[in-house]
PDB file of C-alpha atoms in Angstrom:
ATOM      1  CA  MET P   2     217.288 -99.299 -11.137  1.00 36.00           C
ATOM      2  CA  LYS P   3     220.958-100.552 -12.506  1.00 33.00           C
ATOM      3  CA  GLY P   4     221.773-103.318 -14.659  1.00 35.00           C
ATOM      4  CA  ALA P   5     218.340-103.552 -16.214  1.00 34.00           C
ATOM      5  CA  ILE P   6     217.909-106.230 -19.184  1.00 31.00           C
ATOM      6  CA  LEU P   7     214.665-106.508 -21.167  1.00 32.00           C
ATOM      7  CA  LEU P   8     213.631-108.931 -24.021  1.00 29.00           C
ATOM      8  CA  LEU P   9     210.507-109.410 -25.628  1.00 27.00           C
ATOM      9  CA  LEU P  10     209.816-112.959 -26.945  1.00 28.00           C
ATOM     10  CA  VAL P  11     206.948-114.336 -29.229  1.00 27.00           C
ATOM     11  CA  LEU P  12     206.586-118.030 -30.207  1.00 26.00           C
ATOM     12  CA  SER P  13     203.968-119.568 -32.366  1.00 25.00           C
ATOM     13  CA  GLY P  14     201.271-122.150 -31.252  1.00 28.00           C
ATOM     14  CA  GLY P  15     201.587-125.890 -31.104  1.00 29.00           C
ATOM     15  CA  LEU P  16     198.911-128.269 -32.526  1.00 30.00           C
ATOM     16  CA  GLN P  17     197.618-129.906 -29.207  1.00 39.00           C
ATOM     17  CA  LEU P  18     198.692-127.291 -26.508  1.00 45.00           C
ATOM     18  CA  SER P  19     198.598-123.412 -26.364  1.00 61.00           C
ATOM     19  CA  ALA P  20     202.152-122.303 -27.065  1.00 82.00           C
ATOM     20  CA  GLN P  21     203.910-120.614 -23.767  1.00 89.00           C
ATOM     21  CA  THR P  22     204.982-116.824 -24.875  1.00 93.00           C
ATOM     22  CA  VAL P  23     207.527-114.735 -22.519  1.00 96.00           C
ATOM     23  CA  VAL P  24     205.619-111.661 -22.443  1.00 96.00           C
ATOM     24  CA  GLN P  25     208.325-109.662 -20.632  1.00 97.00           C
ATOM     25  CA  GLN P  26     211.563-110.244 -18.868  1.00 97.00           C
ATOM     26  CA  PHE P  27     213.748-108.478 -17.071  1.00 92.00           C
ATOM     27  CA  ALA P  28     216.446-108.114 -14.243  1.00 95.00           C
ATOM     28  CA  ALA P  29     217.673-105.289 -12.093  1.00 93.00           C
ATOM     29  CA  VAL P  30     220.265-104.792  -9.249  1.00 91.00           C
ATOM     30  CA  SER P  31     218.889-102.932  -6.060  1.00 88.00           C
ATOM     31  CA  SER P  32     221.555-101.422  -4.127  1.00 83.00           C
ATOM     32  CA  GLY P  33     221.018-100.758  -0.560  1.00 71.00           C
ATOM     33  CA  ALA P  34     217.464-102.243  -0.361  1.00 64.00           C
ATOM     34  CA  GLY P  35     217.088-102.439   3.378  1.00 78.00           C
ATOM     35  CA  VAL P  36     214.492-104.765   4.529  1.00 92.00           C
ATOM     36  CA  VAL P  37     212.371-104.129   1.334  1.00 92.00           C
ATOM     37  CA  SER P  38     213.787-104.645  -2.451  1.00 92.00           C
ATOM     38  CA  ASP P  39     211.782-103.125  -4.936  1.00 92.00           C
ATOM     39  CA  MET P  40     211.338-103.710  -8.551  1.00 95.00           C
ATOM     40  CA  ASP P  41     209.955-101.713 -11.402  1.00 95.00           C
ATOM     41  CA  LEU P  42     208.470-103.580 -14.545  1.00 96.00           C
ATOM     42  CA  PRO P  43     209.142-101.698 -17.925  1.00 93.00           C
ATOM     43  CA  ASP P  44     205.177-102.720 -18.882  1.00 96.00           C
ATOM     44  CA  PRO P  45     202.184-103.350 -16.996  1.00 98.00           C
ATOM     45  CA  THR P  46     201.267-107.089 -16.654  1.00 98.00           C
ATOM     46  CA  ALA P  47     198.385-108.606 -18.575  1.00 97.00           C
ATOM     47  CA  GLU P  48     195.466-110.608 -17.379  1.00 96.00           C
ATOM     48  CA  GLY P  49     195.971-114.351 -17.682  1.00 95.00           C
ATOM     49  CA  SER P  50     199.755-114.249 -17.140  1.00 97.00           C
ATOM     50  CA  VAL P  51     201.734-116.209 -14.680  1.00 97.00           C
ATOM     51  CA  LEU P  52     204.400-113.889 -13.085  1.00 98.00           C
ATOM     52  CA  ILE P  53     207.665-115.490 -11.907  1.00 98.00           C
ATOM     53  CA  ALA P  54     209.752-113.376  -9.808  1.00 98.00           C
ATOM     54  CA  MET P  55     213.280-114.664  -8.802  1.00 98.00           C
ATOM     55  CA  PRO P  56     215.203-112.743  -6.029  1.00 96.00           C
ATOM     56  CA  GLU P  57     218.811-113.244  -5.451  1.00 95.00           C
ATOM     57  CA  LEU P  58     220.048-111.893  -2.082  1.00 94.00           C
ATOM     58  CA  LEU P  59     223.506-110.543  -1.569  1.00 92.00           C
ATOM     59  CA  THR P  60     223.823-110.704   2.028  1.00 93.00           C
ATOM     60  CA  PRO P  61     224.134-113.894   4.027  1.00 94.00           C
ATOM     61  CA  ASP P  62     221.470-115.215   6.396  1.00 96.00           C
ATOM     62  CA  VAL P  63     218.275-113.251   5.084  1.00 95.00           C
ATOM     63  CA  LYS P  64     215.504-114.621   3.531  1.00 95.00           C
ATOM     64  CA  VAL P  65     212.444-113.486   1.215  1.00 97.00           C
ATOM     65  CA  LEU P  66     209.159-113.446   3.436  1.00 97.00           C
ATOM     66  CA  SER P  67     206.883-112.511   0.876  1.00 97.00           C
ATOM     67  CA  VAL P  68     206.277-111.079  -2.495  1.00 98.00           C
ATOM     68  CA  THR P  69     203.902-108.085  -3.521  1.00 97.00           C
ATOM     69  CA  ASP P  70     202.825-105.750  -5.989  1.00 98.00           C
ATOM     70  CA  ASN P  71     200.828-102.948  -6.732  1.00 98.00           C
ATOM     71  CA  ALA P  72     198.212-104.252  -9.254  1.00 98.00           C
ATOM     72  CA  PRO P  73     195.265-101.792  -9.165  1.00 98.00           C
ATOM     73  CA  ALA P  74     192.500-103.922  -8.250  1.00 97.00           C
ATOM     74  CA  GLY P  75     194.441-105.278  -5.357  1.00 97.00           C
ATOM     75  CA  GLY P  76     197.645-106.735  -4.776  1.00 97.00           C
ATOM     76  CA  ASN P  77     198.402-110.151  -5.854  1.00 97.00           C
ATOM     77  CA  THR P  78     199.412-112.879  -4.100  1.00 91.00           C
ATOM     78  CA  TYR P  79     202.851-114.661  -4.516  1.00 98.00           C
ATOM     79  CA  LYS P  80     203.800-118.426  -3.822  1.00 98.00           C
ATOM     80  CA  GLN P  81     207.242-119.935  -3.273  1.00 98.00           C
ATOM     81  CA  VAL P  82     208.399-122.952  -5.175  1.00 98.00           C
ATOM     82  CA  SER P  83     208.737-125.655  -2.482  1.00 97.00           C
ATOM     83  CA  GLY P  84     212.237-127.302  -2.843  1.00 98.00           C
ATOM     84  CA  ALA P  85     213.960-124.592  -5.020  1.00 98.00           C
ATOM     85  CA  VAL P  86     215.648-122.506  -2.384  1.00 97.00           C
ATOM     86  CA  SER P  87     219.012-122.647  -3.234  1.00 97.00           C
ATOM     87  CA  SER P  88     222.036-120.737  -1.578  1.00 96.00           C
ATOM     88  CA  CYS P  89     225.735-119.457  -2.263  1.00 93.00           C
ATOM     89  CA  ALA P  90     227.507-118.969   1.230  1.00 92.00           C
ATOM     90  CA  LYS P  91     224.372-118.688   2.743  1.00 94.00           C
ATOM     91  CA  ALA P  92     223.088-115.668   0.477  1.00 94.00           C
ATOM     92  CA  PRO P  93     219.937-117.324  -1.182  1.00 95.00           C
ATOM     93  CA  ILE P  94     217.839-117.749  -4.387  1.00 97.00           C
ATOM     94  CA  ASP P  95     214.640-118.454  -4.688  1.00 97.00           C
ATOM     95  CA  ILE P  96     211.625-118.639  -7.023  1.00 98.00           C
ATOM     96  CA  TRP P  97     208.019-117.203  -6.252  1.00 98.00           C
ATOM     97  CA  TYR P  98     205.171-117.017  -8.854  1.00 98.00           C
ATOM     98  CA  CYS P  99     201.396-115.793  -9.136  1.00 98.00           C
ATOM     99  CA  GLU P 100     198.666-117.155 -10.828  1.00 95.00           C
ATOM    100  CA  ARG P 101     195.375-115.798 -11.376  1.00 93.00           C
ATOM    101  CA  CYS P 102     196.721-112.317 -11.012  1.00 97.00           C
ATOM    102  CA  ASN P 103     195.389-109.017 -11.240  1.00 97.00           C
ATOM    103  CA  PRO P 104     196.701-107.307 -14.350  1.00 98.00           C
ATOM    104  CA  GLY P 105     198.451-104.025 -14.270  1.00 98.00           C
ATOM    105  CA  VAL P 106     201.016-104.584 -12.089  1.00 98.00           C
ATOM    106  CA  THR P 107     204.109-102.124 -12.698  1.00 98.00           C
ATOM    107  CA  GLU P 108     205.960-102.623  -9.324  1.00 97.00           C
ATOM    108  CA  LEU P 109     206.824-105.735  -7.121  1.00 97.00           C
ATOM    109  CA  LYS P 110     208.469-105.580  -3.631  1.00 95.00           C
ATOM    110  CA  PHE P 111     210.431-108.378  -1.803  1.00 96.00           C
ATOM    111  CA  HIS P 112     209.882-107.975   1.716  1.00 96.00           C
ATOM    112  CA  LEU P 113     213.083-109.559   3.614  1.00 96.00           C
ATOM    113  CA  SER P 114     213.988-110.654   7.205  1.00 96.00           C
ATOM    114  CA  GLY P 115     216.795-108.452   7.485  1.00 95.00           C
ATOM    115  CA  HIS P 116     218.683-105.628   6.026  1.00 93.00           C
ATOM    116  CA  VAL P 117     220.847-106.578   2.508  1.00 92.00           C
ATOM    117  CA  ARG P 118     223.666-104.566   1.070  1.00 88.00           C
ATOM    118  CA  ALA P 119     221.945-105.290  -2.355  1.00 91.00           C
ATOM    119  CA  SER P 120     219.882-107.964  -4.517  1.00 93.00           C
ATOM    120  CA  ILE P 121     219.545-108.900  -7.984  1.00 94.00           C
ATOM    121  CA  ASN P 122     215.991-109.031  -8.823  1.00 96.00           C
ATOM    122  CA  SER P 123     214.588-111.187 -12.068  1.00 97.00           C
ATOM    123  CA  PHE P 124     210.907-111.267 -13.391  1.00 98.00           C
ATOM    124  CA  LEU P 125     209.114-112.837 -16.262  1.00 98.00           C
ATOM    125  CA  GLU P 126     205.579-112.639 -17.372  1.00 98.00           C
ATOM    126  CA  VAL P 127     204.865-115.758 -19.312  1.00 97.00           C
ATOM    127  CA  SER P 128     201.310-116.246 -20.996  1.00 96.00           C
ATOM    128  CA  ASN P 129     199.457-119.677 -21.830  1.00 94.00           C
ATOM    129  CA  LEU P 130     200.385-121.624 -18.586  1.00 96.00           C
ATOM    130  CA  ALA P 131     197.956-123.786 -16.912  1.00 92.00           C
ATOM    131  CA  LEU P 132     195.408-122.043 -14.378  1.00 89.00           C
ATOM    132  CA  PRO P 133     194.594-122.371 -11.469  1.00 89.00           C
ATOM    133  CA  ALA P 134     197.692-125.142 -10.826  1.00 91.00           C
ATOM    134  CA  ALA P 135     200.572-123.996 -13.344  1.00 95.00           C
ATOM    135  CA  LEU P 136     203.529-125.495 -11.116  1.00 97.00           C
ATOM    136  CA  ASP P 137     204.611-128.922 -12.369  1.00 97.00           C
ATOM    137  CA  GLY P 138     205.368-130.652  -8.793  1.00 96.00           C
ATOM    138  CA  SER P 139     208.032-129.297  -6.494  1.00 97.00           C
ATOM    139  CA  GLY P 140     211.390-127.612  -7.755  1.00 98.00           C
ATOM    140  CA  ALA P 141     215.011-128.315  -7.422  1.00 98.00           C
ATOM    141  CA  GLN P 142     218.070-126.904  -6.108  1.00 98.00           C
ATOM    142  CA  ILE P 143     222.160-127.230  -5.753  1.00 98.00           C
ATOM    143  CA  SER P 144     223.703-125.311  -3.039  1.00 97.00           C
ATOM    144  CA  ASP P 145     227.556-124.270  -2.958  1.00 95.00           C
ATOM    145  CA  GLY P 146     227.812-126.475  -5.840  1.00 95.00           C
ATOM    146  CA  LYS P 147     231.661-126.923  -7.204  1.00 94.00           C
ATOM    147  CA  VAL P 148     232.496-125.887 -10.938  1.00 95.00           C
ATOM    148  CA  THR P 149     234.279-128.339 -12.773  1.00 95.00           C
ATOM    149  CA  SER P 150     237.661-128.379 -14.010  1.00 93.00           C
ATOM    150  CA  SER P 151     236.504-127.322 -17.342  1.00 93.00           C
ATOM    151  CA  GLY P 152     234.359-124.275 -16.037  1.00 93.00           C
ATOM    152  CA  LEU P 153     230.971-126.412 -16.018  1.00 96.00           C
ATOM    153  CA  GLU P 154     228.373-125.347 -13.460  1.00 97.00           C
ATOM    154  CA  VAL P 155     226.230-128.713 -13.798  1.00 97.00           C
ATOM    155  CA  GLY P 156     222.587-127.673 -12.250  1.00 97.00           C
ATOM    156  CA  PRO P 157     220.157-129.373 -10.540  1.00 98.00           C
ATOM    157  CA  SER P 158     217.722-131.769 -12.662  1.00 98.00           C
ATOM    158  CA  ILE P 159     213.911-131.700 -12.730  1.00 98.00           C
ATOM    159  CA  LYS P 160     211.517-134.164 -14.105  1.00 98.00           C
ATOM    160  CA  THR P 161     208.160-132.781 -15.663  1.00 97.00           C
ATOM    161  CA  THR P 162     204.859-134.424 -16.340  1.00 95.00           C
ATOM    162  CA  ALA P 163     203.763-132.433 -19.113  1.00 94.00           C
ATOM    163  CA  THR P 164     204.705-129.605 -21.828  1.00 95.00           C
ATOM    164  CA  ASP P 165     206.603-126.948 -19.466  1.00 96.00           C
ATOM    165  CA  PHE P 166     207.855-123.713 -19.395  1.00 97.00           C
ATOM    166  CA  VAL P 167     211.303-124.909 -17.273  1.00 98.00           C
ATOM    167  CA  ILE P 168     213.174-121.830 -15.498  1.00 98.00           C
ATOM    168  CA  ALA P 169     216.349-121.806 -13.654  1.00 98.00           C
ATOM    169  CA  ALA P 170     217.783-118.958 -11.632  1.00 98.00           C
ATOM    170  CA  TYR P 171     221.713-119.104 -10.734  1.00 97.00           C
ATOM    171  CA  SER P 172     224.501-117.279  -8.906  1.00 94.00           C
ATOM    172  CA  SER P 173     228.210-118.093  -9.157  1.00 88.00           C
ATOM    173  CA  ILE P 174     231.320-116.460  -7.773  1.00 76.00           C
ATOM    174  CA  ASN P 175     233.056-113.979 -10.615  1.00 73.00           C
ATOM    175  CA  PRO P 176     233.443-114.513 -13.855  1.00 82.00           C
ATOM    176  CA  ARG P 177     229.541-115.440 -14.419  1.00 86.00           C
ATOM    177  CA  PRO P 178     228.715-118.015 -17.014  1.00 94.00           C
ATOM    178  CA  THR P 179     228.816-116.953 -20.402  1.00 94.00           C
ATOM    179  CA  GLY P 180     226.097-119.740 -21.728  1.00 96.00           C
ATOM    180  CA  VAL P 181     224.133-122.856 -21.480  1.00 97.00           C
ATOM    181  CA  THR P 182     223.967-126.702 -22.610  1.00 97.00           C
ATOM    182  CA  PRO P 183     221.984-128.374 -24.071  1.00 96.00           C
ATOM    183  CA  VAL P 184     221.035-125.640 -27.019  1.00 95.00           C
ATOM    184  CA  ALA P 185     217.719-125.702 -26.323  1.00 96.00           C
ATOM    185  CA  TRP P 186     218.020-123.617 -22.992  1.00 97.00           C
ATOM    186  CA  THR P 187     217.931-119.557 -23.600  1.00 97.00           C
ATOM    187  CA  PHE P 188     220.932-118.218 -21.386  1.00 97.00           C
ATOM    188  CA  LYS P 189     220.318-114.804 -19.728  1.00 96.00           C
ATOM    189  CA  PRO P 190     222.833-113.373 -17.254  1.00 94.00           C
ATOM    190  CA  THR P 191     220.738-114.214 -14.209  1.00 96.00           C
ATOM    191  CA  TYR P 192     218.710-117.161 -15.409  1.00 97.00           C
ATOM    192  CA  VAL P 193     217.955-119.460 -18.198  1.00 98.00           C
ATOM    193  CA  TYR P 194     214.877-121.471 -19.474  1.00 98.00           C
ATOM    194  CA  GLN P 195     213.108-123.659 -22.000  1.00 97.00           C
ATOM    195  CA  LEU P 196     209.582-122.935 -23.757  1.00 95.00           C
ATOM    196  CA  ASN P 197     207.295-125.866 -24.614  1.00 95.00           C
ATOM    197  CA  ALA P 198     209.573-128.470 -23.255  1.00 96.00           C
ATOM    198  CA  ALA P 199     208.161-131.687 -23.487  1.00 96.00           C
ATOM    199  CA  PRO P 200     207.822-134.259 -20.561  1.00 97.00           C
ATOM    200  CA  GLY P 201     210.942-135.643 -19.302  1.00 97.00           C
ATOM    201  CA  THR P 202     213.865-134.771 -17.296  1.00 98.00           C
ATOM    202  CA  TYR P 203     215.849-131.422 -17.706  1.00 98.00           C
ATOM    203  CA  GLN P 204     219.251-130.379 -16.324  1.00 98.00           C
ATOM    204  CA  PRO P 205     221.103-127.136 -17.493  1.00 98.00           C
ATOM    205  CA  THR P 206     224.797-126.799 -17.472  1.00 98.00           C
ATOM    206  CA  LEU P 207     226.262-123.437 -17.367  1.00 97.00           C
ATOM    207  CA  THR P 208     229.330-122.898 -19.252  1.00 96.00           C
ATOM    208  CA  GLY P 209     232.393-120.237 -19.018  1.00 94.00           C
ATOM    209  CA  SER P 210     232.641-120.126 -15.211  1.00 92.00           C
ATOM    210  CA  LYS P 211     236.056-120.420 -13.188  1.00 89.00           C
ATOM    211  CA  ALA P 212     237.280-123.801 -12.503  1.00 90.00           C
ATOM    212  CA  GLY P 213     236.836-124.744  -8.713  1.00 88.00           C
ATOM    213  CA  GLY P 214     234.094-121.659  -7.945  1.00 90.00           C
ATOM    214  CA  ASN P 215     231.090-122.092  -6.280  1.00 93.00           C
ATOM    215  CA  PHE P 216     227.729-121.623  -7.781  1.00 95.00           C
ATOM    216  CA  CYS P 217     223.980-122.295  -6.512  1.00 96.00           C
ATOM    217  CA  THR P 218     220.941-122.858  -8.743  1.00 98.00           C
ATOM    218  CA  SER P 219     217.169-123.081  -8.394  1.00 98.00           C
ATOM    219  CA  ILE P 220     214.751-124.881 -10.762  1.00 98.00           C
ATOM    220  CA  ALA P 221     211.301-124.941 -11.441  1.00 98.00           C
ATOM    221  CA  ALA P 222     208.522-126.083 -14.123  1.00 98.00           C
ATOM    222  CA  PHE P 223     204.975-124.585 -15.136  1.00 98.00           C
ATOM    223  CA  LYS P 224     202.327-126.400 -17.257  1.00 96.00           C
ATOM    224  CA  THR P 225     201.241-125.176 -20.350  1.00 92.00           C
ATOM    225  CA  LYS P 226     197.623-124.400 -20.794  1.00 84.00           C
ATOM    226  CA  PRO P 227     195.523-127.209 -22.881  1.00 76.00           C
ATOM    227  CA  ALA P 228     194.319-125.816 -26.155  1.00 66.00           C
ATOM    228  CA  PRO P 229     190.512-125.003 -26.734  1.00 62.00           C
ATOM    229  CA  VAL P 230     188.929-128.009 -28.156  1.00 55.00           C
ATOM    230  CA  ALA P 231     187.755-127.821 -31.690  1.00 54.00           C
ATOM    231  CA  HIS P 232     183.777-128.132 -32.200  1.00 50.00           C
TER     232      HIS P 232
END
């Protein structure tokens, strides 16, 4: 794998909700992937985590048909987030997730509808999300958006109903963005996210792009696990 990015992040807990934690996150370029694009993880996944996979295919008119993994107790089932499939010039980005996952995953496979020249696959393992129904409604997307004259990529908005983990994957013509606003978002080269975001409406705006260029963004939100009731 090339272009690997890894970051570990731990946050402290809240008073009424279990704090969301990004256990691991990773992005890698897969070249000449054929009809299956694979992704090796830096560490085995833990029990109770929600696994989020965001493939960006670099060939038009090809779709991700399914996502599988190599959990020792049996491969997990991944669901595609409804409403969160975006595309740049017909090359798609979408968001898949697994909840109640078998632990110990070290490899994901993205099964495609056709051959691709390359893909950029992003992955996050997040703990303390609500199970078995972590997803907070449908996702949202912008396809073939236009970068503003000041180099901004104004992404799609999503309305949440709970304290959520909000994640947005993006792609754009070079140069890629270099930051995001508002400041509550955490910026990564292929996605941005917010941890423990209060109920409301969220819309990332990426900065540093080339004026007049195209971009696409997919966004989804996942609910926090309630804290145990004190006795």
